[in-house]
XYZ file of C-alpha atoms in Angstrom:
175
model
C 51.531 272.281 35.767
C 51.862 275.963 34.889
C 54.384 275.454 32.603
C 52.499 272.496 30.924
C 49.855 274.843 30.329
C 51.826 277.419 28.511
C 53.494 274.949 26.142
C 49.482 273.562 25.354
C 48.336 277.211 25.040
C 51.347 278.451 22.608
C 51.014 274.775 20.358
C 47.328 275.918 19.678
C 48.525 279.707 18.828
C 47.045 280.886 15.565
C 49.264 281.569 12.332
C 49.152 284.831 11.409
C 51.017 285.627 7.569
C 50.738 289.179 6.348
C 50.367 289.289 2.542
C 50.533 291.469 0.026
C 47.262 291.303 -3.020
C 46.696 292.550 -5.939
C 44.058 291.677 -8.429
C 42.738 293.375 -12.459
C 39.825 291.969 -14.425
C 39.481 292.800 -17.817
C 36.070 292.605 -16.918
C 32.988 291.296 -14.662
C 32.721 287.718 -15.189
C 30.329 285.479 -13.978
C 32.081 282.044 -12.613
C 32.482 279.449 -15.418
C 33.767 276.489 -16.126
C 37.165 275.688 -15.574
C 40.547 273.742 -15.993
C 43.532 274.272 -13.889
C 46.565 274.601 -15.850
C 50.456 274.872 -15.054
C 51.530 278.412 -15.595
C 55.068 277.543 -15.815
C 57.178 275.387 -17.698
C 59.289 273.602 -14.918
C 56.575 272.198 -13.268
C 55.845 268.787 -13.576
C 51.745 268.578 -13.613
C 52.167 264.960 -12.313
C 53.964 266.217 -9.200
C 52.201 265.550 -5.953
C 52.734 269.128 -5.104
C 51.332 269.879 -8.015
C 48.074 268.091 -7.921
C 47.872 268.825 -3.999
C 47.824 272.617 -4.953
C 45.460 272.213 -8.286
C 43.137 270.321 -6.163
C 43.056 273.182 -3.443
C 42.442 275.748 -5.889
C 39.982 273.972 -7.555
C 37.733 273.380 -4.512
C 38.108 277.650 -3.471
C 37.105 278.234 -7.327
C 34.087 275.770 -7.071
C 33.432 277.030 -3.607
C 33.168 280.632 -5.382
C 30.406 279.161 -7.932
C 32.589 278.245 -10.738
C 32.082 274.743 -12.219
C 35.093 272.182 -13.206
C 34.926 271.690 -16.864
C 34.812 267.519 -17.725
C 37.732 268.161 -19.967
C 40.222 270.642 -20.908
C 38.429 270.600 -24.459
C 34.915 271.852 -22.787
C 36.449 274.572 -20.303
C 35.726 278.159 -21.083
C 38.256 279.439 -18.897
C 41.582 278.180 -18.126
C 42.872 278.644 -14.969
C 46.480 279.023 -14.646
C 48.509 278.269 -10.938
C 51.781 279.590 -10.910
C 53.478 279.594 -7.312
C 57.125 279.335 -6.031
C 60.132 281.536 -4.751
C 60.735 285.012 -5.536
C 63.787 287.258 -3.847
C 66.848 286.041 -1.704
C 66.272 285.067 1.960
C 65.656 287.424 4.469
C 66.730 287.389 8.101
C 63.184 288.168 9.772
C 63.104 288.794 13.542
C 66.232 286.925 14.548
C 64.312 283.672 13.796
C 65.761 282.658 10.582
C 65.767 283.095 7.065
C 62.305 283.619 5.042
C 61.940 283.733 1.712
C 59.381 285.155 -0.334
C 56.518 283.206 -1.659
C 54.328 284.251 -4.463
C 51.089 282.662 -5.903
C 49.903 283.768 -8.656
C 46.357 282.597 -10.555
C 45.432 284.037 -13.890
C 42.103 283.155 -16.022
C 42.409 283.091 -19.502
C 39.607 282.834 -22.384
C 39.957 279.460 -23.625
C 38.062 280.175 -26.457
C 40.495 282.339 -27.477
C 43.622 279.995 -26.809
C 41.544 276.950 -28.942
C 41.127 279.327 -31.996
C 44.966 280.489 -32.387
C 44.329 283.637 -31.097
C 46.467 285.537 -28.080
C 45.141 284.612 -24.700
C 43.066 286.792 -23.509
C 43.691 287.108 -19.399
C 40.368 287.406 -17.870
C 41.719 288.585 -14.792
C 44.433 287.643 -12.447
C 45.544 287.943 -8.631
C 48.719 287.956 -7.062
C 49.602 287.422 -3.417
C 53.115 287.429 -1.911
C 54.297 286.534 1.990
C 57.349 285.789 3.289
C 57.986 282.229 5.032
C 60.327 279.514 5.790
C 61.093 277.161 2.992
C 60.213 274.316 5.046
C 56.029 275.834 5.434
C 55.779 275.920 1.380
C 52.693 274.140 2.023
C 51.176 276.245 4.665
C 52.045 279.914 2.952
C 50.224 278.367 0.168
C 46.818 277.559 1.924
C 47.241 281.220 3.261
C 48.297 283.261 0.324
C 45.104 281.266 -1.392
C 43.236 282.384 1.048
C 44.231 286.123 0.809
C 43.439 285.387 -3.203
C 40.389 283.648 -3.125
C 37.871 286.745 -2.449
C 39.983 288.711 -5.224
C 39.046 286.303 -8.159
C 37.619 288.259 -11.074
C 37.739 291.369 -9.060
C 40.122 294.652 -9.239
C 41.597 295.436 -6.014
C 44.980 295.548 -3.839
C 45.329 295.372 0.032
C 47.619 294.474 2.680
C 46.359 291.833 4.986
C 47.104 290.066 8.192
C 46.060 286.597 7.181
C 45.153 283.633 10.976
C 45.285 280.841 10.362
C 43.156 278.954 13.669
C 45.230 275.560 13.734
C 42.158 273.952 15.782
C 39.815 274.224 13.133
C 42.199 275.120 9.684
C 39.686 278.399 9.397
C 41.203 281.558 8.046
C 40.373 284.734 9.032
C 41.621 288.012 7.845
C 42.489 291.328 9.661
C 43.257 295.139 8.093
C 41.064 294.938 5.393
């Protein structure tokens, strides 16, 4: 029974990512609206990765009083997603390889873009964390979440990001 209640206790342990952010605005900007835009060239934005990691961007944007433009043509910002690989792997705590993740979201003055002229980046956060290939989809719910308070904001800190896999909350320590 003991042991049974170890095994339940360490399946509902948190995940805790430590991340690396650092944001630059150009200046304060209040939230506008929006598109979400690839900010590469090899990704597809029809892939289901794609679309799964627009759509959670989109919701911490709108959750952070932007709006969602109706079309790319009416957005005053575009919002552009890049995430992916960076580095070789690293042996981390006799566990494995990681590898390090980066996500990277930049606004840009669509205004600009739509009249010829250089974009203009509005401002722009980067996080980075190390993590197994196979939890691409969980280090990027967490490094968004280490981004999220950083949008249009200057700033760089090290965090601890917890994940509570109960409830999918995040939390953040050593801020």
């Amino acid at each position: 029974m003991a042991s049974l209640l170890v095994l339940l206790v360490a399946s509902c342990a948190p995940d805790v990512y430590r991340a690396r952010v650092e944001a630059s605005a150009a200046a304060p900007l209040d939230p506008t609206e929006f598109s979400i835009v690839r900010g590469q060239e090899d990704i597809d934005p029809g892939s289901l990765d794609f679309r799964r990691y627009s759509a959670a961007l989109a919701e911490e944007l709108l959750r952070r009083g932007f709006a969602q433009a109706k079309s790319v043509e009416a957005s005053h910002i575009f919002v552009y997603l890049r995430f992916g690989l960076v580095g070789e792997e690293v042996p981390h705590q006799g566990a494995g390889l990681e590898h390090l993740f980066v996500l990277e979201v930049e606004a840009v003055d669509a205004f600009s873009l739509r009249a010829g002229r250089a974009p203009a980046s509005l401002w722009k956060v980067t996080a980075t964390a190390h993590g197994h290939l196979d939890h691409r989809h969980k280090v990027f719910k967490v490094l968004l979440a280490a981004c999220a308070p950083f949008f249009g904001q200057n700033g760089e800190r090290d965090v601890r990001v917890h994940r509570n896999p109960v409830t999918g909350a995040f939390g953040f320590f050593g801020q």
